[in-house]
Coordinates of C-alpha atoms and ligand atoms in Angstrom, one line a residue:
M74 CA -59.4 -33.9 -76.8
P75 CA -56.8 -36.1 -74.7
R76 CA -53.3 -34.6 -74.2
S77 CA -50.8 -36.2 -76.5
F78 CA -47.3 -37.2 -75.6
D79 CA -44.2 -39.0 -77.2
V80 CA -44.0 -40.8 -74.2
A81 CA -46.1 -42.0 -71.0
V82 CA -44.2 -43.5 -68.2
I83 CA -46.7 -45.6 -65.9
G84 CA -45.0 -45.7 -62.5
A85 CA -42.7 -43.0 -60.7
G86 CA -40.4 -45.7 -58.9
P87 CA -36.6 -45.9 -59.5
G88 CA -37.5 -47.6 -62.9
G89 CA -40.2 -44.9 -64.1
Y90 CA -39.1 -41.6 -63.1
V91 CA -35.5 -42.1 -64.2
A92 CA -36.8 -43.1 -67.7
A93 CA -39.0 -40.2 -67.5
I94 CA -36.2 -37.8 -66.8
R95 CA -34.0 -39.2 -69.6
C96 CA -36.8 -39.2 -72.3
A97 CA -37.1 -35.4 -71.4
Q98 CA -33.6 -35.0 -71.6
L99 CA -33.5 -36.4 -75.1
G100 CA -36.2 -34.1 -76.2
L101 CA -39.2 -36.4 -75.7
S102 CA -42.7 -34.8 -74.4
T103 CA -43.4 -37.1 -71.6
V104 CA -45.8 -37.6 -68.8
C105 CA -45.2 -39.7 -65.8
I106 CA -48.3 -41.2 -64.1
D107 CA -48.0 -42.6 -60.6
E108 CA -50.7 -43.6 -58.0
W109 CA -48.6 -43.9 -54.9
K110 CA -50.2 -42.3 -51.7
N111 CA -48.1 -41.5 -48.4
P112 CA -49.8 -42.6 -45.1
Q113 CA -51.1 -38.9 -45.2
G114 CA -52.9 -39.7 -48.1
K115 CA -50.7 -37.3 -50.6
P116 CA -49.4 -38.3 -53.6
S117 CA -45.5 -39.1 -52.9
L118 CA -43.4 -40.4 -56.3
G119 CA -40.4 -42.6 -56.0
G120 CA -42.5 -46.1 -55.7
T121 CA -41.4 -48.9 -53.3
C122 CA -37.7 -47.6 -53.1
L123 CA -38.2 -44.3 -51.8
N124 CA -41.6 -44.8 -49.9
V125 CA -41.2 -48.4 -48.1
G126 CA -38.1 -49.7 -49.4
C127 CA -34.3 -48.9 -49.9
I128 CA -34.4 -45.1 -48.6
P129 CA -36.4 -45.9 -45.3
S130 CA -34.6 -49.5 -44.3
K131 CA -31.3 -48.2 -45.1
A132 CA -32.3 -44.9 -42.9
L133 CA -33.3 -47.3 -40.2
L134 CA -30.4 -49.9 -40.4
E135 CA -28.0 -46.9 -39.9
S136 CA -29.5 -45.6 -37.1
S137 CA -29.7 -49.0 -35.4
E138 CA -26.4 -49.9 -36.1
N139 CA -25.4 -46.6 -34.4
Y140 CA -27.2 -47.9 -31.4
E141 CA -25.7 -51.3 -31.7
R142 CA -22.2 -49.7 -31.9
A143 CA -23.0 -47.6 -28.5
A144 CA -24.2 -50.6 -26.7
H145 CA -21.7 -53.2 -27.3
K146 CA -19.0 -51.9 -29.6
F147 CA -17.5 -48.8 -28.4
A148 CA -16.5 -50.3 -24.9
A149 CA -13.6 -52.1 -26.8
H150 CA -12.4 -48.5 -28.0
G151 CA -12.5 -47.2 -24.3
I152 CA -15.3 -45.3 -25.0
K153 CA -18.0 -45.7 -22.2
V154 CA -21.7 -45.1 -22.6
E155 CA -23.9 -44.8 -19.4
G156 CA -27.6 -44.4 -19.7
L157 CA -27.7 -45.0 -23.3
S158 CA -31.4 -45.5 -24.5
V159 CA -33.1 -45.4 -27.8
D160 CA -36.1 -43.3 -28.8
I161 CA -37.7 -45.0 -31.7
P162 CA -40.6 -42.4 -32.7
V163 CA -37.5 -40.0 -33.1
M164 CA -35.8 -42.5 -35.3
M165 CA -38.9 -43.2 -37.2
S166 CA -39.4 -39.3 -37.6
R167 CA -35.6 -38.8 -39.0
K168 CA -36.6 -41.8 -41.4
D169 CA -39.8 -39.9 -42.4
K170 CA -38.0 -36.7 -43.2
I171 CA -35.0 -38.6 -45.3
V172 CA -38.5 -40.3 -47.4
A173 CA -40.0 -37.0 -47.7
A174 CA -37.0 -35.1 -48.9
F175 CA -36.1 -37.6 -51.7
T176 CA -40.2 -38.1 -52.6
G177 CA -40.6 -34.4 -53.0
G178 CA -37.1 -34.0 -54.6
V179 CA -38.5 -36.6 -57.5
A180 CA -41.5 -34.4 -58.0
M181 CA -39.1 -31.5 -58.4
L182 CA -37.0 -33.3 -60.6
L183 CA -39.8 -34.3 -62.7
K184 CA -40.8 -30.3 -63.0
K185 CA -37.2 -29.0 -63.6
N186 CA -36.9 -31.4 -66.3
K187 CA -40.8 -30.5 -67.8
V188 CA -41.9 -34.0 -67.4
A189 CA -45.6 -33.9 -66.8
S190 CA -46.6 -35.3 -63.9
L191 CA -50.0 -37.1 -63.4
H192 CA -51.6 -38.7 -59.9
G193 CA -53.8 -41.8 -60.6
R194 CA -54.1 -45.5 -61.8
G195 CA -52.9 -46.0 -65.2
T196 CA -54.9 -48.0 -67.2
L197 CA -53.9 -49.2 -71.1
L198 CA -57.4 -48.6 -73.1
R199 CA -56.5 -49.1 -76.5
S200 CA -54.1 -48.6 -79.7
I201 CA -54.9 -45.6 -81.2
E202 CA -54.9 -47.2 -84.6
E203 CA -58.1 -49.2 -83.9
H204 CA -59.8 -45.9 -84.0
G205 CA -58.7 -45.1 -87.8
D206 CA -56.0 -42.7 -86.5
N207 CA -52.6 -42.9 -88.8
N208 CA -50.4 -41.7 -86.0
S209 CA -49.9 -44.9 -84.0
G210 CA -49.8 -44.9 -80.2
W211 CA -51.7 -45.8 -77.3
Q212 CA -54.5 -44.5 -75.2
I213 CA -54.3 -44.3 -71.4
E214 CA -56.8 -43.8 -68.9
V215 CA -55.7 -42.2 -65.5
K216 CA -57.9 -42.5 -62.7
N217 CA -57.4 -40.9 -59.3
G218 CA -60.8 -41.3 -57.3
E219 CA -63.9 -40.1 -59.2
T220 CA -61.5 -37.9 -61.3
V221 CA -60.7 -39.7 -64.9
D222 CA -58.5 -38.3 -67.3
T223 CA -56.9 -39.7 -70.7
V224 CA -53.7 -39.1 -72.2
E225 CA -52.4 -40.4 -75.4
A226 CA -48.8 -41.4 -76.1
K227 CA -46.7 -42.9 -79.0
H228 CA -44.8 -44.9 -76.9
V229 CA -45.5 -46.4 -73.3
I230 CA -42.8 -47.4 -70.7
I231 CA -44.4 -49.8 -67.9
A232 CA -42.8 -49.4 -64.6
T233 CA -45.3 -50.6 -62.1
G234 CA -43.0 -52.5 -60.2
S235 CA -44.2 -55.1 -57.5
A236 CA -45.9 -55.6 -54.0
P237 CA -45.2 -58.0 -51.1
R238 CA -46.2 -61.7 -51.9
S239 CA -48.6 -62.8 -49.5
L240 CA -49.3 -66.2 -47.8
P241 CA -53.0 -67.7 -47.9
F242 CA -53.2 -68.4 -44.1
A243 CA -51.5 -64.9 -42.7
Q244 CA -53.6 -61.9 -43.6
I245 CA -51.6 -58.8 -43.6
D246 CA -53.1 -56.1 -41.5
N247 CA -49.9 -54.3 -40.8
Q248 CA -50.7 -53.9 -37.1
R249 CA -49.8 -57.5 -35.9
I250 CA -48.9 -59.1 -39.3
L251 CA -46.7 -57.0 -41.3
D252 CA -45.4 -56.5 -44.6
N253 CA -42.2 -54.4 -45.4
A254 CA -44.1 -51.3 -45.0
G255 CA -45.5 -52.3 -41.8
A256 CA -42.0 -53.4 -40.6
L257 CA -40.6 -49.9 -41.4
A258 CA -43.2 -47.9 -39.3
L259 CA -43.5 -49.6 -35.7
T260 CA -43.2 -47.3 -33.2
E261 CA -41.7 -49.8 -30.7
A262 CA -39.6 -52.5 -30.7
P263 CA -42.0 -55.8 -30.3
R264 CA -40.4 -58.2 -27.6
R265 CA -41.0 -61.1 -29.9
L266 CA -40.6 -60.4 -33.6
G267 CA -41.2 -63.7 -36.1
V268 CA -40.0 -63.3 -39.7
I269 CA -41.3 -65.7 -42.2
G270 CA -38.5 -65.7 -45.1
A271 CA -34.5 -65.3 -44.6
G272 CA -34.3 -63.7 -47.9
V273 CA -33.1 -60.0 -48.5
I274 CA -36.0 -58.3 -46.5
G275 CA -36.4 -61.0 -44.0
L276 CA -32.7 -60.7 -42.9
E277 CA -32.6 -56.5 -43.3
M278 CA -35.6 -56.5 -41.2
G279 CA -34.8 -58.9 -38.9
S280 CA -31.4 -57.2 -38.3
L281 CA -33.2 -53.7 -37.9
W282 CA -35.4 -54.9 -35.0
R283 CA -32.8 -57.1 -33.3
R284 CA -30.6 -54.3 -32.8
L285 CA -33.5 -52.3 -31.2
G286 CA -34.0 -55.1 -28.7
S287 CA -36.5 -57.8 -30.1
E288 CA -36.0 -61.1 -29.8
V289 CA -35.9 -62.0 -33.6
T290 CA -36.8 -65.7 -35.1
I291 CA -36.7 -66.1 -38.6
L292 CA -38.5 -69.0 -40.5
E293 CA -36.9 -70.2 -43.9
A294 CA -38.4 -73.1 -45.9
L295 CA -35.1 -73.6 -47.7
P296 CA -32.3 -75.6 -46.0
T297 CA -30.3 -72.5 -46.4
L298 CA -30.6 -68.4 -46.2
L299 CA -30.3 -66.0 -48.8
P300 CA -30.9 -68.5 -51.9
A301 CA -29.5 -66.2 -54.6
A302 CA -26.1 -65.7 -52.7
D303 CA -23.1 -67.8 -52.9
E304 CA -23.5 -70.9 -50.8
Q305 CA -20.2 -70.1 -48.7
V306 CA -21.1 -66.6 -48.4
A307 CA -24.5 -67.8 -47.2
K308 CA -23.1 -70.2 -44.9
E309 CA -20.3 -67.3 -43.3
A310 CA -23.6 -65.2 -42.8
L311 CA -25.6 -67.6 -41.1
K312 CA -22.8 -68.3 -38.7
I313 CA -22.4 -64.5 -37.8
F314 CA -26.0 -63.8 -37.7
T315 CA -26.8 -66.3 -35.3
R316 CA -23.6 -66.0 -32.9
G317 CA -24.2 -65.0 -29.3
S318 CA -27.6 -63.2 -28.9
G319 CA -28.1 -62.4 -32.4
L320 CA -31.0 -63.9 -34.8
V321 CA -32.2 -67.2 -34.7
I322 CA -32.6 -68.8 -37.7
N323 CA -34.8 -72.0 -38.3
T324 CA -34.2 -73.5 -42.1
D325 CA -35.8 -76.2 -44.0
I326 CA -39.1 -75.8 -42.3
R327 CA -43.1 -75.7 -43.5
I328 CA -45.3 -73.5 -42.0
S329 CA -48.7 -75.6 -41.6
G330 CA -50.6 -72.7 -39.7
I331 CA -50.8 -69.2 -38.2
Q332 CA -53.4 -68.5 -35.2
T333 CA -53.7 -65.2 -33.8
S334 CA -55.2 -64.6 -30.3
E335 CA -54.9 -61.3 -28.0
A336 CA -51.9 -62.7 -26.2
S337 CA -50.0 -63.7 -29.3
I338 CA -49.4 -64.9 -33.0
A339 CA -48.6 -68.4 -32.8
V340 CA -46.8 -70.0 -36.1
E341 CA -46.8 -73.8 -36.2
Y342 CA -44.2 -75.4 -38.3
V343 CA -42.8 -79.0 -39.1
N344 CA -38.9 -79.4 -39.8
A345 CA -38.6 -81.0 -43.0
Q346 CA -35.8 -83.0 -41.7
D347 CA -38.0 -84.1 -38.6
K348 CA -39.3 -87.7 -40.0
E349 CA -41.8 -88.0 -37.1
G350 CA -43.2 -84.4 -38.3
N351 CA -43.6 -83.0 -34.9
V352 CA -45.4 -80.0 -35.1
Q353 CA -43.3 -76.8 -33.4
K354 CA -44.8 -73.6 -32.2
L355 CA -43.5 -69.8 -32.6
E356 CA -45.4 -67.5 -30.3
V357 CA -44.6 -63.9 -31.1
D358 CA -46.0 -60.1 -30.7
K359 CA -45.4 -59.2 -34.4
L360 CA -44.8 -61.3 -37.5
I361 CA -43.1 -60.0 -40.5
I362 CA -44.0 -61.8 -43.9
A363 CA -40.9 -61.4 -46.6
V364 CA -41.6 -64.5 -48.8
G365 CA -40.7 -62.6 -51.9
R366 CA -42.6 -59.9 -54.2
V367 CA -44.9 -60.1 -56.8
P368 CA -45.0 -58.1 -60.0
N369 CA -48.0 -55.0 -60.3
T370 CA -49.9 -55.6 -63.1
A371 CA -53.3 -55.6 -61.8
G372 CA -55.4 -52.5 -63.2
L373 CA -52.8 -52.1 -65.9
G374 CA -55.3 -53.2 -68.4
A375 CA -53.2 -55.8 -70.2
D376 CA -55.9 -57.5 -71.4
N377 CA -57.5 -54.3 -73.2
V378 CA -54.7 -54.4 -75.3
G379 CA -53.3 -58.2 -75.1
L380 CA -50.4 -57.4 -73.3
K381 CA -48.5 -60.7 -72.8
L382 CA -47.6 -61.9 -69.0
D383 CA -45.3 -64.6 -68.3
N384 CA -47.2 -67.6 -65.9
R385 CA -45.7 -66.0 -63.1
G386 CA -47.5 -62.5 -63.9
F387 CA -44.1 -60.6 -65.2
I388 CA -44.7 -58.5 -68.2
E389 CA -42.7 -60.7 -71.0
V390 CA -39.8 -58.4 -72.5
D391 CA -37.0 -59.2 -74.9
S392 CA -33.5 -58.4 -73.9
D393 CA -34.1 -54.4 -74.6
C394 CA -37.3 -54.4 -72.6
R395 CA -39.8 -54.4 -75.4
T396 CA -42.9 -56.1 -74.9
N397 CA -45.3 -58.1 -77.2
L398 CA -46.5 -55.0 -78.4
P399 CA -45.2 -52.2 -80.5
N400 CA -44.1 -49.1 -78.8
I401 CA -44.7 -50.7 -75.5
Y402 CA -41.9 -51.2 -73.1
A403 CA -41.4 -52.9 -69.5
V404 CA -38.9 -52.1 -67.1
G405 CA -37.9 -52.7 -63.3
D406 CA -39.6 -55.3 -61.0
V407 CA -42.5 -56.1 -63.3
V408 CA -40.3 -57.7 -65.9
R409 CA -37.6 -60.5 -65.4
G410 CA -34.4 -60.1 -63.8
P411 CA -33.3 -59.2 -60.2
M412 CA -35.9 -56.8 -58.2
L413 CA -33.2 -54.1 -57.5
A414 CA -33.7 -50.3 -57.7
H415 CA -30.3 -49.7 -60.0
K416 CA -31.4 -52.4 -62.5
A417 CA -34.8 -50.6 -62.8
S418 CA -33.4 -47.5 -63.3
E419 CA -30.6 -48.6 -66.1
E420 CA -33.5 -50.4 -67.8
G421 CA -35.4 -46.9 -67.7
V422 CA -32.7 -44.9 -69.2
A423 CA -31.6 -47.5 -71.8
V424 CA -35.4 -47.7 -73.1
A425 CA -35.3 -43.9 -73.3
E426 CA -32.2 -44.1 -75.3
N427 CA -33.5 -46.4 -77.7
I428 CA -36.9 -44.9 -78.2
A429 CA -34.7 -41.7 -78.9
G430 CA -32.8 -43.6 -81.5
Q431 CA -29.6 -44.0 -79.6
A432 CA -28.2 -47.4 -78.6
G433 CA -29.2 -48.2 -74.8
H434 CA -28.3 -51.3 -73.1
V435 CA -28.3 -53.0 -69.6
N436 CA -25.5 -55.7 -69.0
L437 CA -27.8 -57.6 -66.8
D438 CA -24.7 -60.0 -65.8
T439 CA -23.1 -57.2 -64.0
I440 CA -25.7 -56.0 -61.6
P441 CA -24.3 -55.6 -58.2
W442 CA -26.6 -56.8 -55.2
V443 CA -25.8 -55.5 -51.8
I444 CA -27.3 -56.6 -48.6
Y445 CA -27.1 -54.3 -45.7
T446 CA -26.9 -56.6 -42.8
S447 CA -24.0 -56.3 -40.6
P448 CA -21.5 -57.6 -41.9
E449 CA -22.6 -56.3 -45.3
I450 CA -23.2 -59.0 -48.5
A451 CA -22.5 -57.9 -51.8
W452 CA -21.8 -59.9 -55.1
V453 CA -21.3 -59.4 -58.7
G454 CA -21.5 -62.2 -61.5
K455 CA -21.9 -65.8 -61.3
N456 CA -21.4 -67.7 -57.9
E457 CA -19.7 -70.9 -57.4
Q458 CA -22.9 -73.2 -57.6
E459 CA -23.7 -71.5 -60.9
L460 CA -20.3 -72.2 -62.2
K461 CA -20.3 -75.8 -61.2
A462 CA -23.9 -76.4 -62.7
A463 CA -22.8 -74.7 -65.8
G464 CA -20.0 -77.1 -66.0
I465 CA -17.7 -74.0 -66.2
Q466 CA -14.0 -74.5 -65.0
Y467 CA -12.7 -71.9 -62.7
K468 CA -10.3 -70.7 -59.9
A469 CA -10.9 -69.2 -56.8
G470 CA -8.9 -66.9 -54.5
Q471 CA -10.2 -65.8 -51.1
F472 CA -8.8 -63.3 -48.1
P473 CA -10.3 -62.5 -44.9
F474 CA -11.0 -59.2 -43.4
M475 CA -9.4 -60.5 -40.4
A476 CA -6.1 -60.2 -41.9
N477 CA -6.7 -56.5 -43.0
G478 CA -5.4 -53.5 -40.9
R479 CA -8.5 -51.3 -41.6
A480 CA -10.7 -54.0 -40.7
R481 CA -8.9 -54.3 -37.6
A482 CA -9.0 -50.6 -36.8
L483 CA -12.7 -50.6 -37.4
G484 CA -13.4 -53.8 -35.2
E485 CA -15.1 -55.7 -38.2
T486 CA -13.1 -58.6 -38.9
G487 CA -16.0 -61.0 -39.9
G488 CA -16.2 -62.3 -43.4
F489 CA -14.1 -62.5 -46.7
V490 CA -13.7 -61.6 -50.1
K491 CA -14.0 -64.1 -52.7
V492 CA -12.9 -63.7 -56.5
L493 CA -13.8 -66.5 -59.2
A494 CA -12.0 -66.3 -62.1
D495 CA -12.2 -68.6 -65.6
A496 CA -9.7 -71.4 -65.3
T497 CA -8.5 -71.2 -68.8
N498 CA -8.3 -67.2 -69.6
D499 CA -8.4 -65.7 -65.9
R500 CA -11.3 -63.3 -67.1
I501 CA -13.3 -62.6 -63.9
L502 CA -16.6 -64.6 -63.5
G503 CA -17.6 -63.1 -60.0
I504 CA -16.9 -61.6 -57.1
H505 CA -18.6 -62.5 -53.6
M506 CA -18.0 -60.4 -50.4
I507 CA -19.3 -60.5 -46.9
G508 CA -17.8 -57.8 -44.5
P509 CA -17.6 -54.1 -43.4
Y510 CA -18.6 -51.6 -45.9
V511 CA -18.7 -54.2 -48.8
S512 CA -21.6 -52.2 -50.3
E513 CA -19.1 -49.6 -51.3
M514 CA -16.4 -52.0 -52.1
I515 CA -18.6 -53.9 -54.8
A516 CA -18.3 -50.9 -57.1
E517 CA -14.8 -51.8 -58.1
A518 CA -15.8 -55.5 -58.7
V519 CA -18.3 -54.1 -61.2
T520 CA -15.8 -52.0 -63.0
A521 CA -13.5 -54.8 -63.5
M522 CA -16.2 -57.2 -64.8
E523 CA -17.7 -54.6 -67.1
F524 CA -14.1 -54.1 -68.5
A525 CA -13.6 -57.6 -68.9
A526 CA -10.6 -57.8 -66.4
S527 CA -8.9 -60.9 -65.4
S528 CA -8.1 -61.5 -61.7
E529 CA -4.1 -60.4 -62.7
D530 CA -5.4 -57.1 -63.6
I531 CA -6.8 -56.5 -60.2
A532 CA -3.9 -58.2 -58.7
R533 CA -1.7 -55.9 -60.4
I534 CA -3.8 -52.5 -59.4
V535 CA -2.2 -50.5 -56.6
H536 CA -4.7 -50.4 -53.7
A537 CA -4.4 -47.8 -50.7
H538 CA -3.1 -48.9 -47.6
P539 CA -4.8 -49.3 -44.9
S540 CA -7.9 -49.9 -46.9
L541 CA -10.7 -52.5 -46.8
S542 CA -10.2 -52.6 -50.7
E543 CA -6.8 -54.4 -50.0
V544 CA -8.9 -57.7 -49.1
L545 CA -10.2 -57.6 -52.9
H546 CA -6.6 -57.1 -54.0
E547 CA -5.3 -59.9 -51.7
A548 CA -8.4 -62.2 -52.9
A549 CA -7.2 -61.5 -56.5
L550 CA -3.7 -62.6 -55.8
A551 CA -4.8 -65.9 -53.9
V552 CA -6.7 -66.8 -57.5
D553 CA -2.8 -67.5 -58.2
K554 CA -2.2 -68.8 -54.9
R555 CA 0.4 -65.6 -54.3
A556 CA -1.7 -63.7 -51.7
I557 CA 1.1 -62.0 -49.3
H558 CA -0.5 -61.5 -45.7
I559 CA -1.9 -65.2 -45.2
Ligands
LIG144 P1 -41.6 -49.7 -57.8 O1 -40.2 -48.8 -56.9 O2 -42.2 -50.3 -56.9 O3 -42.4 -48.6 -58.3 C1 -43.8 -48.7 -59.3 C2 -44.6 -47.7 -58.9 O4 -45.6 -47.7 -59.8 C3 -45.0 -47.6 -57.7 O5 -45.1 -45.9 -57.2 C4 -46.8 -47.7 -57.7 O6 -47.7 -47.2 -57.0 C5 -46.8 -47.4 -59.2 N1 -47.8 -48.0 -59.8 C6 -48.3 -49.1 -60.0 N2 -49.2 -49.7 -60.6 C7 -49.7 -48.3 -61.2 C8 -50.7 -48.2 -62.1 N3 -51.3 -49.2 -62.6 N4 -50.8 -46.7 -62.5 C9 -50.0 -45.8 -61.7 N5 -49.0 -46.2 -60.9 C10 -48.8 -47.3 -60.6 N6 -33.5 -52.4 -54.1 C11 -32.1 -52.1 -54.2 O7 -31.7 -52.0 -55.3 N7 -31.6 -51.6 -53.0 C12 -32.0 -51.8 -51.8 O8 -31.6 -51.4 -50.9 C13 -33.4 -52.2 -51.7 N8 -34.0 -52.3 -50.4 C14 -35.2 -52.5 -50.5 C15 -36.1 -52.7 -49.1 C16 -37.4 -53.2 -49.1 C17 -38.1 -53.1 -47.8 C18 -37.7 -53.4 -50.3 C19 -39.7 -53.8 -50.2 C20 -37.6 -53.2 -51.6 C21 -36.3 -53.1 -51.8 N9 -35.6 -52.8 -52.8 C22 -34.2 -52.6 -52.8 C23 -36.1 -53.2 -54.3 C24 -36.5 -52.0 -54.8 O9 -37.4 -51.1 -53.8 C25 -37.2 -52.4 -56.1 O10 -36.5 -53.1 -57.0 C26 -37.6 -51.0 -56.9 O11 -38.3 -50.1 -56.3 C27 -37.9 -51.2 -58.3 O12 -38.4 -50.4 -58.9 P2 -39.6 -50.0 -60.2 O13 -39.7 -48.6 -60.6 O14 -39.6 -51.0 -61.0 O15 -40.9 -50.4 -59.2
LIG145 P1 -36.6 -63.1 -51.4 O1 -36.8 -63.8 -52.6 O2 -35.1 -62.3 -51.3 O3 -36.5 -64.1 -50.1 C1 -38.0 -64.7 -49.9 C2 -37.6 -65.8 -48.8 O4 -38.6 -66.5 -48.4 C3 -36.5 -67.2 -49.3 O5 -35.6 -67.4 -49.0 C4 -37.8 -68.0 -49.5 O6 -37.4 -69.5 -49.8 C5 -38.5 -67.7 -48.4 N1 -39.9 -68.4 -48.3 C6 -41.0 -68.5 -49.0 N2 -42.0 -68.9 -49.0 C7 -41.7 -69.1 -47.6 C8 -42.6 -69.9 -46.9 N3 -43.9 -70.2 -47.3 N4 -42.4 -70.4 -45.2 C9 -40.9 -70.0 -45.5 N5 -39.7 -69.4 -46.0 C10 -40.6 -69.0 -47.5 O7 -37.6 -62.0 -51.0 P2 -37.8 -60.7 -50.2 O8 -36.7 -60.9 -48.9 O9 -39.3 -60.9 -49.9 O10 -37.4 -59.3 -51.0 C11 -38.0 -59.4 -52.2 C12 -37.1 -58.8 -53.1 O11 -37.0 -57.3 -52.7 C13 -35.5 -59.2 -53.1 O12 -35.4 -60.6 -53.8 C14 -34.8 -58.0 -53.7 O13 -34.6 -58.0 -55.2 C15 -35.7 -56.8 -53.2 N6 -34.8 -56.2 -52.1 C16 -33.6 -56.0 -52.0 C17 -32.7 -55.4 -51.4 C18 -31.6 -54.7 -51.5 O14 -31.0 -54.9 -52.5 N7 -30.6 -54.6 -50.3 C19 -33.1 -55.0 -50.0 C20 -34.9 -55.8 -49.6 C21 -35.4 -56.1 -50.7

């Protein structure tokens, strides 16, 4: 007899494991099924985020930023560093320890909450009703090599995440042509590093390896980088990232082919603005492909049960993450909306609460974005181009970090904060930031928007001095043209 649960969660990334814990907290018997294996071939919970995404990338970005500070920024503080060097294997091993602590931590949390954990690929087999059983529910096969297990559950939460999108002419081998996993596991900085795609991963990985000594060139198909960001923020980012010996970013290009030889990887491309269509060549030692991610539904058994996918392969869901099938939900990267860990987790919590009869809900309009470049970029809500396209009248207030005492003390004066508010009722519609530690500052903006604040509300809140948060305060004052320090 297959084991039976109230809820089966497929996938143990931030969507799945958080959903499973919340289900268990609410008294539902829960199993969490996940197939991820670490490079040593051992099960490793936490999905993309903990294994090859958020956590390892931020660990390495922090290490490389420390190196960059010591190499280029300490001198201005009168701190001299002689004989500075970087030991990348040590940096990688620190990152691996952080990953191991967190993935092991998820296993511990599941155990503590009495969530059953099964390793293997989960495939939806059939509805139990089809076999004459009065209890509605679903049967799932869990396959781990030759071992096959079957479980039954009344409710299923699919949280199978996403995988890197590949390019037809660039075979990822994670030796020379890399995806995110390969880019986070190099043991030395390549002399010449190419990146295809100036989105979030391209910029974070490009920044990481540039700081560690690589000459980095990024090729981007669109006329601008970071298509999801506010255009003014993207422009400021391009200016700062490409300054001096920074990143080389070529936008508006079309890649026509990639040739690999023993000596190099040659990327051939044409600039869309070049009317003569001259083919240019970028020769690199390693190439990162960062052109977006695709939902993970292979092997899930969508066809077995009639689970509806959209034309891009995402599982179709309503605003409460319900699929077309009764008692089957889907959350995180495998459904519409931004591919972000916190969005996946919050959807997981909301679904668990709805299964338990509560009123779970996620407000997709106030999901914060953070890009961990230097300076950092963060935003919440609508950007200027979206407001213009929707014909919404708005007022904008902006303030630069240059005029902020704490930013001066840090020596990080690039960037600004911009507040966008409704022209008629002053309600905040979006807040956009580029500057130091805006990853932390964005929380105030999210709170304000969740509480339907006006720019006047932020303008009237006392902000500590000297702190970076004063830049948000002044930007809110600037909406009404009354910023003080500019
Ligand atoms: P995933 O984390 O992808 O987890 C899905 C899990 O399901 C995996 O373990 C997978 O093996 C398993 N699985 C798939 N199919 C099956 C099956 N049939 N049976 C069993 N198991 C299955 N987001 C942020 O918010 N902040 C960041 O700083 C950030 N940095 C990132 C950096 C990089 C390099 C990358 C690649 C991503 C980053 N992200 C970041 C995005 C974030 O990792 C994802 O949004 C998040 O992991 C999505 O969570 P998820 O639970 O939906 O899926
Ligand atoms: P992305 O969508 O952010 O960027 C992909 C970029 O590649 C785009 O700018 C696109 O125009 C470009 N591109 C696509 N095809 C191309 C081609 N043939 N030639 C040149 N350029 C091409 O995707 P990503 O950087 O792969 O990241 C995937 C997702 O992972 C992100 O959207 C984000 O949701 C998540 N992520 C988040 C964080 C974070 O929160 N800090 C970090 C990393 C990843």
